mmCIF file of C-alpha atoms (C1' of nucleotides) in Angstrom:
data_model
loop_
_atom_site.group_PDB
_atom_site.id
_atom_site.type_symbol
_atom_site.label_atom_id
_atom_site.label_comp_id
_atom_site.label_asym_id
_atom_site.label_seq_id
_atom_site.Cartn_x
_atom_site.Cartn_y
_atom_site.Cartn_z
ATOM 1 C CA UNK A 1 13.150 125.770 181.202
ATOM 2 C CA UNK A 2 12.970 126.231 177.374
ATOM 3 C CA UNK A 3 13.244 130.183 177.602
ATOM 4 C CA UNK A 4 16.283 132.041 176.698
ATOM 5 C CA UNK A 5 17.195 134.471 179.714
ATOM 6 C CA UNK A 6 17.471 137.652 177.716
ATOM 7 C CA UNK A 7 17.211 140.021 180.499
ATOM 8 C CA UNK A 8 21.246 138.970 180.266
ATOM 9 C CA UNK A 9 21.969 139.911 177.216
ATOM 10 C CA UNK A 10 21.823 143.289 174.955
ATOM 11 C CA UNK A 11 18.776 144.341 173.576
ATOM 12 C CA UNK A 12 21.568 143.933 169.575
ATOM 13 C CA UNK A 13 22.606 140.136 170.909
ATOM 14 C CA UNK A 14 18.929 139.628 171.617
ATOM 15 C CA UNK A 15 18.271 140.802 167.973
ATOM 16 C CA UNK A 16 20.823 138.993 166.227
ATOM 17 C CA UNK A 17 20.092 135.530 168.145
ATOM 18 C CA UNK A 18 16.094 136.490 166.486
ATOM 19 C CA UNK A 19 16.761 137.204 163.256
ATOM 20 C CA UNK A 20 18.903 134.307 163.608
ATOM 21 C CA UNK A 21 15.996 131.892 165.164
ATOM 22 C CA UNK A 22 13.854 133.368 162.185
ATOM 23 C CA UNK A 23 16.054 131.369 159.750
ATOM 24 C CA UNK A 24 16.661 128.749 161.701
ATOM 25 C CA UNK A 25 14.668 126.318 159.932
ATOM 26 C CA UNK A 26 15.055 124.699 156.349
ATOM 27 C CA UNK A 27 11.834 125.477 155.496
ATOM 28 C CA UNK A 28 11.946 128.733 156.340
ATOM 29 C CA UNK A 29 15.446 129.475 154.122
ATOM 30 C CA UNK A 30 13.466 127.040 151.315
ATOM 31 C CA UNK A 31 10.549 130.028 151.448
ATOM 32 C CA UNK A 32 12.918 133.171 151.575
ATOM 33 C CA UNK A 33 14.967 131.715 148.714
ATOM 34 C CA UNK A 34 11.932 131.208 146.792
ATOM 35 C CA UNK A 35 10.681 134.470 147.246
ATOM 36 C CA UNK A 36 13.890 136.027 146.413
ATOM 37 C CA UNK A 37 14.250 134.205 143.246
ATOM 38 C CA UNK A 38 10.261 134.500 141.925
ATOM 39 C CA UNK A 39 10.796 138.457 142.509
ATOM 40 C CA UNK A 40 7.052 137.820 142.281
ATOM 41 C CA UNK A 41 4.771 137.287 144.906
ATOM 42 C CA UNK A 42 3.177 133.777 145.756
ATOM 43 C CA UNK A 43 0.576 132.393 147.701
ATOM 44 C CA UNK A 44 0.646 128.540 148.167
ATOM 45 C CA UNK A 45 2.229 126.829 145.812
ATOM 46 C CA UNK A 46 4.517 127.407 148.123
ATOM 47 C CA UNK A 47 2.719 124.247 149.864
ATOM 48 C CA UNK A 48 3.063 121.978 146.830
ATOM 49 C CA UNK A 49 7.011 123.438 146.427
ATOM 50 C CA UNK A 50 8.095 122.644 150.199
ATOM 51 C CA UNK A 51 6.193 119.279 150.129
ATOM 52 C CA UNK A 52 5.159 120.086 154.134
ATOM 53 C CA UNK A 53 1.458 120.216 154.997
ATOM 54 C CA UNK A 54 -0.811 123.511 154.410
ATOM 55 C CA UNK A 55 -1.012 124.116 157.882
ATOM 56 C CA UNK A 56 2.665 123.392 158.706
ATOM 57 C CA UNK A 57 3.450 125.937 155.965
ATOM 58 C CA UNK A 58 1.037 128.610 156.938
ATOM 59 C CA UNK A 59 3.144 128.194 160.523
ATOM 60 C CA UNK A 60 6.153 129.102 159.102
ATOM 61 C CA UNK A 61 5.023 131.701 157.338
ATOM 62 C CA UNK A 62 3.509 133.424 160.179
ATOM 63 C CA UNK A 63 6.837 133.202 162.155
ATOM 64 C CA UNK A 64 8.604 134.775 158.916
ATOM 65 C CA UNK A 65 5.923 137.524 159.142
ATOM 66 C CA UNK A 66 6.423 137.846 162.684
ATOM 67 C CA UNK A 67 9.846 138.311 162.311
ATOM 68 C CA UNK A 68 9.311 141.069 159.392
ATOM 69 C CA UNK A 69 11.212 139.624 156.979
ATOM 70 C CA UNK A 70 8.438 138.947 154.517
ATOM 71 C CA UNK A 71 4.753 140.462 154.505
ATOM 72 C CA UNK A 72 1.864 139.043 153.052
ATOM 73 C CA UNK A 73 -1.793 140.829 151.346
ATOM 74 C CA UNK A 74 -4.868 139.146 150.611
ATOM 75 C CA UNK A 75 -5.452 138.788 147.550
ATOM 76 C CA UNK A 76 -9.475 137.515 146.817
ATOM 77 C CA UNK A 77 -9.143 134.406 147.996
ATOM 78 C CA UNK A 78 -5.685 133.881 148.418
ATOM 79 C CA UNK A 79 -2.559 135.349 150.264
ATOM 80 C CA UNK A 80 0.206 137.051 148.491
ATOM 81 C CA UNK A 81 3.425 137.135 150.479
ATOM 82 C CA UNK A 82 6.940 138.664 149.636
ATOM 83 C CA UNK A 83 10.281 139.782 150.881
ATOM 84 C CA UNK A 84 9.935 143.172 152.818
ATOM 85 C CA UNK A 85 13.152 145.006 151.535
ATOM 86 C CA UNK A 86 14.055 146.926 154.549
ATOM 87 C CA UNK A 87 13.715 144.507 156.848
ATOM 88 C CA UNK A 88 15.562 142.319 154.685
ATOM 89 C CA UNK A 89 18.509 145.156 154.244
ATOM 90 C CA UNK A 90 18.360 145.229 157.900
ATOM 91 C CA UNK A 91 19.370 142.000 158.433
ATOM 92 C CA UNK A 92 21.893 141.945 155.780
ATOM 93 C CA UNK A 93 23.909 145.007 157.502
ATOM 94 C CA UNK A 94 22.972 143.499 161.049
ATOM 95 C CA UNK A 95 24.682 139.625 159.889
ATOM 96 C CA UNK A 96 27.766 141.718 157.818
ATOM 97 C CA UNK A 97 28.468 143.935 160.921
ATOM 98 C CA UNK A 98 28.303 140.550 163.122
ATOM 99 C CA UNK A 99 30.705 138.493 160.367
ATOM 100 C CA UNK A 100 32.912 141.459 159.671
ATOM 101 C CA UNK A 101 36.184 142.101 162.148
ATOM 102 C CA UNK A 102 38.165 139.219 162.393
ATOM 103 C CA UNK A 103 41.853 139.044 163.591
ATOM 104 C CA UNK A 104 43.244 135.800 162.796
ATOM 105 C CA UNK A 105 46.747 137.682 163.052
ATOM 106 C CA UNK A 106 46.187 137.742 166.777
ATOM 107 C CA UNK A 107 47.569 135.396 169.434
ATOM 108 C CA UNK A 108 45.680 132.156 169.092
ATOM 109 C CA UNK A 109 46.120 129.433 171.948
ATOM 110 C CA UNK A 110 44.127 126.443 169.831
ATOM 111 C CA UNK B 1 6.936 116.566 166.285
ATOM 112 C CA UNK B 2 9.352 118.774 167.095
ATOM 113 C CA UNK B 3 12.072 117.473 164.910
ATOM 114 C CA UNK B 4 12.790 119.323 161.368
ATOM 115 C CA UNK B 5 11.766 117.244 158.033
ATOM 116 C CA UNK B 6 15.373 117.420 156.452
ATOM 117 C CA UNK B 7 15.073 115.018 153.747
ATOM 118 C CA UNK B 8 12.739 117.332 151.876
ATOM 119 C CA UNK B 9 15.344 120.645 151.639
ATOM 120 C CA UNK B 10 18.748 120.610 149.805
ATOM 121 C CA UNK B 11 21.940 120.210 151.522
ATOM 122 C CA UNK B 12 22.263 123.933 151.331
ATOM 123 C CA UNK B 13 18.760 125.059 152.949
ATOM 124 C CA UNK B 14 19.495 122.442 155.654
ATOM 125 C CA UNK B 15 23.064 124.114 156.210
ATOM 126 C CA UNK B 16 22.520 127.542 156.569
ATOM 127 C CA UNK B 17 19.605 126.848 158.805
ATOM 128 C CA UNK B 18 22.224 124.543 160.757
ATOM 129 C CA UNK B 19 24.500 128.128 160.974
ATOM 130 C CA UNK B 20 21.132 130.195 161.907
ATOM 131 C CA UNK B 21 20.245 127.166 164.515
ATOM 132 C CA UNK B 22 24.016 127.504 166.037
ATOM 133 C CA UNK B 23 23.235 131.999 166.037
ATOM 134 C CA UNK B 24 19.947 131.399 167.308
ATOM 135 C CA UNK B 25 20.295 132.303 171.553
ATOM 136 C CA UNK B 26 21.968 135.588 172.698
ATOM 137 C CA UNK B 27 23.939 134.007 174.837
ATOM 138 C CA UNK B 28 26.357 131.969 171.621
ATOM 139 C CA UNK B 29 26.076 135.277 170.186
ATOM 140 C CA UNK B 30 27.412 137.097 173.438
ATOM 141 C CA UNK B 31 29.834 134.168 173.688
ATOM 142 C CA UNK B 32 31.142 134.603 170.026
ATOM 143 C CA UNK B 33 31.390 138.710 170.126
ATOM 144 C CA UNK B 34 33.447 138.303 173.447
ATOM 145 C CA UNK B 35 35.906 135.569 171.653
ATOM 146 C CA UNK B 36 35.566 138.516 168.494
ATOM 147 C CA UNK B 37 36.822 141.378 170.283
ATOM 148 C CA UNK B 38 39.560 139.664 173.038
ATOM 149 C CA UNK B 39 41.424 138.207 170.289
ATOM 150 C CA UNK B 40 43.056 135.728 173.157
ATOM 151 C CA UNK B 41 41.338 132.809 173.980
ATOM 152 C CA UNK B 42 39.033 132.678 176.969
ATOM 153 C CA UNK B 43 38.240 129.659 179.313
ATOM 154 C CA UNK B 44 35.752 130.695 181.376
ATOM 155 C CA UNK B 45 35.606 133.951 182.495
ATOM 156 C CA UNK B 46 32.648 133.597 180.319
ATOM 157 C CA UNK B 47 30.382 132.161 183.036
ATOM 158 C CA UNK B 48 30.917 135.497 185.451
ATOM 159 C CA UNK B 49 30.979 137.282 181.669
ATOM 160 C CA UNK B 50 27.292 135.527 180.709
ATOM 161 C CA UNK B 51 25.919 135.611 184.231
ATOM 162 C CA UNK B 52 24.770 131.473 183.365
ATOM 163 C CA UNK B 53 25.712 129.242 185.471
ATOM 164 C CA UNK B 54 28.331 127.002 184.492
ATOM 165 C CA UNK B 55 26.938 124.164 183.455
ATOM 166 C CA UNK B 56 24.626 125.935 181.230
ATOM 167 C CA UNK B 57 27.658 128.152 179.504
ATOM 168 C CA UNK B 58 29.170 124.667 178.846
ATOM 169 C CA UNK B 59 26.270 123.982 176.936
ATOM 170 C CA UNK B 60 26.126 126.250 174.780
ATOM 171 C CA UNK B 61 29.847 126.454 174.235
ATOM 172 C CA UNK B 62 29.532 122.874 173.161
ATOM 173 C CA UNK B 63 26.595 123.730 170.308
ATOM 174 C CA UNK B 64 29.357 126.818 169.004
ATOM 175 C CA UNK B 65 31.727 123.537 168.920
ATOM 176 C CA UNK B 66 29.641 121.141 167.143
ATOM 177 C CA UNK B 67 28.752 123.746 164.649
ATOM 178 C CA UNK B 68 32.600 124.153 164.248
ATOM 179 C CA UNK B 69 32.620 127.367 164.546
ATOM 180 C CA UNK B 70 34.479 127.416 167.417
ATOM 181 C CA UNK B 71 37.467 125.271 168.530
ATOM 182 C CA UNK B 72 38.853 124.619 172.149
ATOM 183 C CA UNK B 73 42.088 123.028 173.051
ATOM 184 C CA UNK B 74 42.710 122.137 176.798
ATOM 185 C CA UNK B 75 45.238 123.880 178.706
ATOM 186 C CA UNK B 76 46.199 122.625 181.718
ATOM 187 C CA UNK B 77 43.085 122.602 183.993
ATOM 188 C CA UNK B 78 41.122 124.764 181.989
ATOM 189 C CA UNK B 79 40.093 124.771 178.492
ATOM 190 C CA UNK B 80 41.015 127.687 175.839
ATOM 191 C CA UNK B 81 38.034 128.247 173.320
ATOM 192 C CA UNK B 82 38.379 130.542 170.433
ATOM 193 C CA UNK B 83 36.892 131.640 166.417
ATOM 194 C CA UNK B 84 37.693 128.841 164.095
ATOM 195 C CA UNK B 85 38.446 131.083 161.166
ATOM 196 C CA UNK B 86 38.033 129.254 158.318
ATOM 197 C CA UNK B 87 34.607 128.244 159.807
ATOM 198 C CA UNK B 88 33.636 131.823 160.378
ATOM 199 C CA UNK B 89 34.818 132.981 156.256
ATOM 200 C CA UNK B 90 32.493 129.877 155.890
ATOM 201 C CA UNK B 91 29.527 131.091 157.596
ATOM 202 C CA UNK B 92 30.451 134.818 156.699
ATOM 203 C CA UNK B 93 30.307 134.301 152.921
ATOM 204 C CA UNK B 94 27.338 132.094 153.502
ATOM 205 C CA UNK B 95 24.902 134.973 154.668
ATOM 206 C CA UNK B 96 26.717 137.060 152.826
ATOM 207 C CA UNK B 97 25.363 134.615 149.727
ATOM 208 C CA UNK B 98 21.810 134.625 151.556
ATOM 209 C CA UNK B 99 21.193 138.045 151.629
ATOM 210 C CA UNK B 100 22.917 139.424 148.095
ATOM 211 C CA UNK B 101 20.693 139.579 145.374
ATOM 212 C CA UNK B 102 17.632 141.018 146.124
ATOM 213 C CA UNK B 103 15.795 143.247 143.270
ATOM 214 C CA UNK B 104 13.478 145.872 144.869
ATOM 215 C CA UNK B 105 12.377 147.145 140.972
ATOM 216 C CA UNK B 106 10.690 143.882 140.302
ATOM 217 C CA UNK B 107 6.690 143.916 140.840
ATOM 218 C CA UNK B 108 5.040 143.375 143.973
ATOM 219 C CA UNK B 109 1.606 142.682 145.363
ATOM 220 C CA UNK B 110 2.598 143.610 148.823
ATOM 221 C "C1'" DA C 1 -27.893 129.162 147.899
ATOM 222 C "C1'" DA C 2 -24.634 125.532 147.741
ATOM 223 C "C1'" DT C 3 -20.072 124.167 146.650
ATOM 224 C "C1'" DT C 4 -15.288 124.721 146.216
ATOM 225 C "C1'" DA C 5 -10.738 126.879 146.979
ATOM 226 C "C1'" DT C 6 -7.494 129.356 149.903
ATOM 227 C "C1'" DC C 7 -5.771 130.363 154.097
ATOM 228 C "C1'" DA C 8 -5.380 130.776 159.293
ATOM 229 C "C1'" DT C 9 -5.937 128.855 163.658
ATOM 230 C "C1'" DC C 10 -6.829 125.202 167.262
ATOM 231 C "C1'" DG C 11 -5.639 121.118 169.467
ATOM 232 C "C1'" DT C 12 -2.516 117.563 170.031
ATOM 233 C "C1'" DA C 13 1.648 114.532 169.826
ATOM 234 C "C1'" DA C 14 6.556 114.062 169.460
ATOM 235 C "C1'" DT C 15 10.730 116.003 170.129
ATOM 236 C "C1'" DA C 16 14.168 119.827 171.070
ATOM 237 C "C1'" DT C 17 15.991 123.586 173.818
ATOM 238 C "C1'" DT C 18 17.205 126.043 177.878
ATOM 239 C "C1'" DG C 19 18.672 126.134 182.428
ATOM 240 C "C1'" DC C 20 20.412 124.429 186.680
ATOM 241 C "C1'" DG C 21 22.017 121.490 190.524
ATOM 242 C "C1'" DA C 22 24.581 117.487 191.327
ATOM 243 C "C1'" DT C 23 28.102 114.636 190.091
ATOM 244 C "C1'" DA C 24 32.252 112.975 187.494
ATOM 245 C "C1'" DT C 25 36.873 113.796 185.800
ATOM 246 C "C1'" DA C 26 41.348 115.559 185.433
ATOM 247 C "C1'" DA C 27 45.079 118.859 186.528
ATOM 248 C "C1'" DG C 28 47.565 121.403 189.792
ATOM 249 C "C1'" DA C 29 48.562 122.985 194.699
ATOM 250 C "C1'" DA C 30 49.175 122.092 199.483
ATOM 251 C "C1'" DT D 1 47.776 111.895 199.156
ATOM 252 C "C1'" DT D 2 44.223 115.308 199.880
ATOM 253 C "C1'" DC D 3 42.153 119.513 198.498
ATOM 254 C "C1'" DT D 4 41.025 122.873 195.212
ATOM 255 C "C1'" DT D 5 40.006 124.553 190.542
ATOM 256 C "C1'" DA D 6 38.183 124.056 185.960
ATOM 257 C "C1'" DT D 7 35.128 121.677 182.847
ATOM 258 C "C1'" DA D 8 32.102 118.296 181.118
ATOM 259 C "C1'" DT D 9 28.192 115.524 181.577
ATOM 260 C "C1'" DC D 10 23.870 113.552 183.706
ATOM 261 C "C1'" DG D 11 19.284 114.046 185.035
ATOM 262 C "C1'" DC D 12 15.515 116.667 185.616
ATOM 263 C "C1'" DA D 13 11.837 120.411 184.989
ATOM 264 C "C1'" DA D 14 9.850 123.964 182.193
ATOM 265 C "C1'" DT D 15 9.006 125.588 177.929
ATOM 266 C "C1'" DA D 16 9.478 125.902 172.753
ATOM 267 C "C1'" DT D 17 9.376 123.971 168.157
ATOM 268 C "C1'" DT D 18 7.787 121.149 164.457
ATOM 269 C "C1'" DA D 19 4.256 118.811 162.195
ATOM 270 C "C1'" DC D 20 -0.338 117.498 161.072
ATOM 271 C "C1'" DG D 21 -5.393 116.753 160.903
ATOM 272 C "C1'" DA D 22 -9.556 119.050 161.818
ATOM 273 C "C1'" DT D 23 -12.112 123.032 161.918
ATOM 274 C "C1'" DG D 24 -13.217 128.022 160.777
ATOM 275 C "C1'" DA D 25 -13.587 131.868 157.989
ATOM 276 C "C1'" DT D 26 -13.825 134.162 153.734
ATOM 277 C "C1'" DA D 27 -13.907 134.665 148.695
ATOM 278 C "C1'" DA D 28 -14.882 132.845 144.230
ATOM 279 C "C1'" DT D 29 -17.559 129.625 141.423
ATOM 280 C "C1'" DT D 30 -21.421 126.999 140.096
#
DNA sequence: AATTATCATCGTAATATTGCGATATAAGAA
DNA sequence: TTCTTATATCGCAATATTACGATGATAATT
């Protein structure tokens, strides 16, 4: 198979499970972190910082795009990418809200 | 490939994608929400619950329990899974980490 | 106009994930 | 003991992911 059966599931576990997939990758929290911390936007030395291959990198940052987490303009020649803050809030509330309640008061059998 | 380059990311990149990989299917996310909210320990009413078949629930529980997030103690014939807390503050503070800072003021090209 | 730099995409190989039926194992009931 | 119930694991098929070189496409430079 390979492919999740999400006709199962809510259309919020589906969402969760791929924002989740989105970071699912070291490369992928290596580029988010990045962006974060150089508020400003970058094109490839993002290649040279994650030490993968151009093409390898560009594939990672389509799936971030994909997922909405960053976006990215041309710039001349290059491509400017950077966080995309409401997306980014909206995962932040989305993973709190999933972390949040947790009784450990309640009857526990392990 | 197929296989993540680890050895180029720090030990933190490579965990909280680890924590993302273990979020990453609705179904461990429907699994963890049911173990959130019925504070008691389940076995598996979470195969009629998911609508997988059993094998396949077994699966996945087993990913929730090699990311340690879960834990599962046998009881009698069947087998009582529930939220390893300290693993879940873990992962909680984690994201919680991941998605903190982020300054909106600073300039953008996007 | 020709060359170079910056990306994105294609094609391909290796590996991982998802899902299920079948089978194994162990506990409890008949 | 034999049968049933509850799980785990094996083996397979289908698909997805990761990674890279090669190739395009476009913009800047010479």
């Amino acid at each position: 198979m390979g492919a999740s059966k999400t006709d199962l599931f809510t259309t919020e576990q589906n969402e969760i499970a791929a924002m989740a997939k989105a970071l699912a990758h070291p490369a992928r929290i290596a580029i988010l972190q990045y962006l974060v911390e150089k508020n400003v936007c970058i094109t490839s030395t993002l290649v040279e910082e994650l030490g993968l291959a151009q093409a390898t990198t560009s594939q990672h940052l389509k799936e971030l795009k994909q997922a909405g987490i960053i976006q990215g303009s041309v710039e001349g020649a290059s491509v400017c990418y950077c966080i995309n803050p409401e997306v980014w809030k909206v995962y932040k509330s989305l993973f709190n809200n999933f972390f949040k309640e947790i009784d450990t008061t309640g009857q526990q059998c392990c």
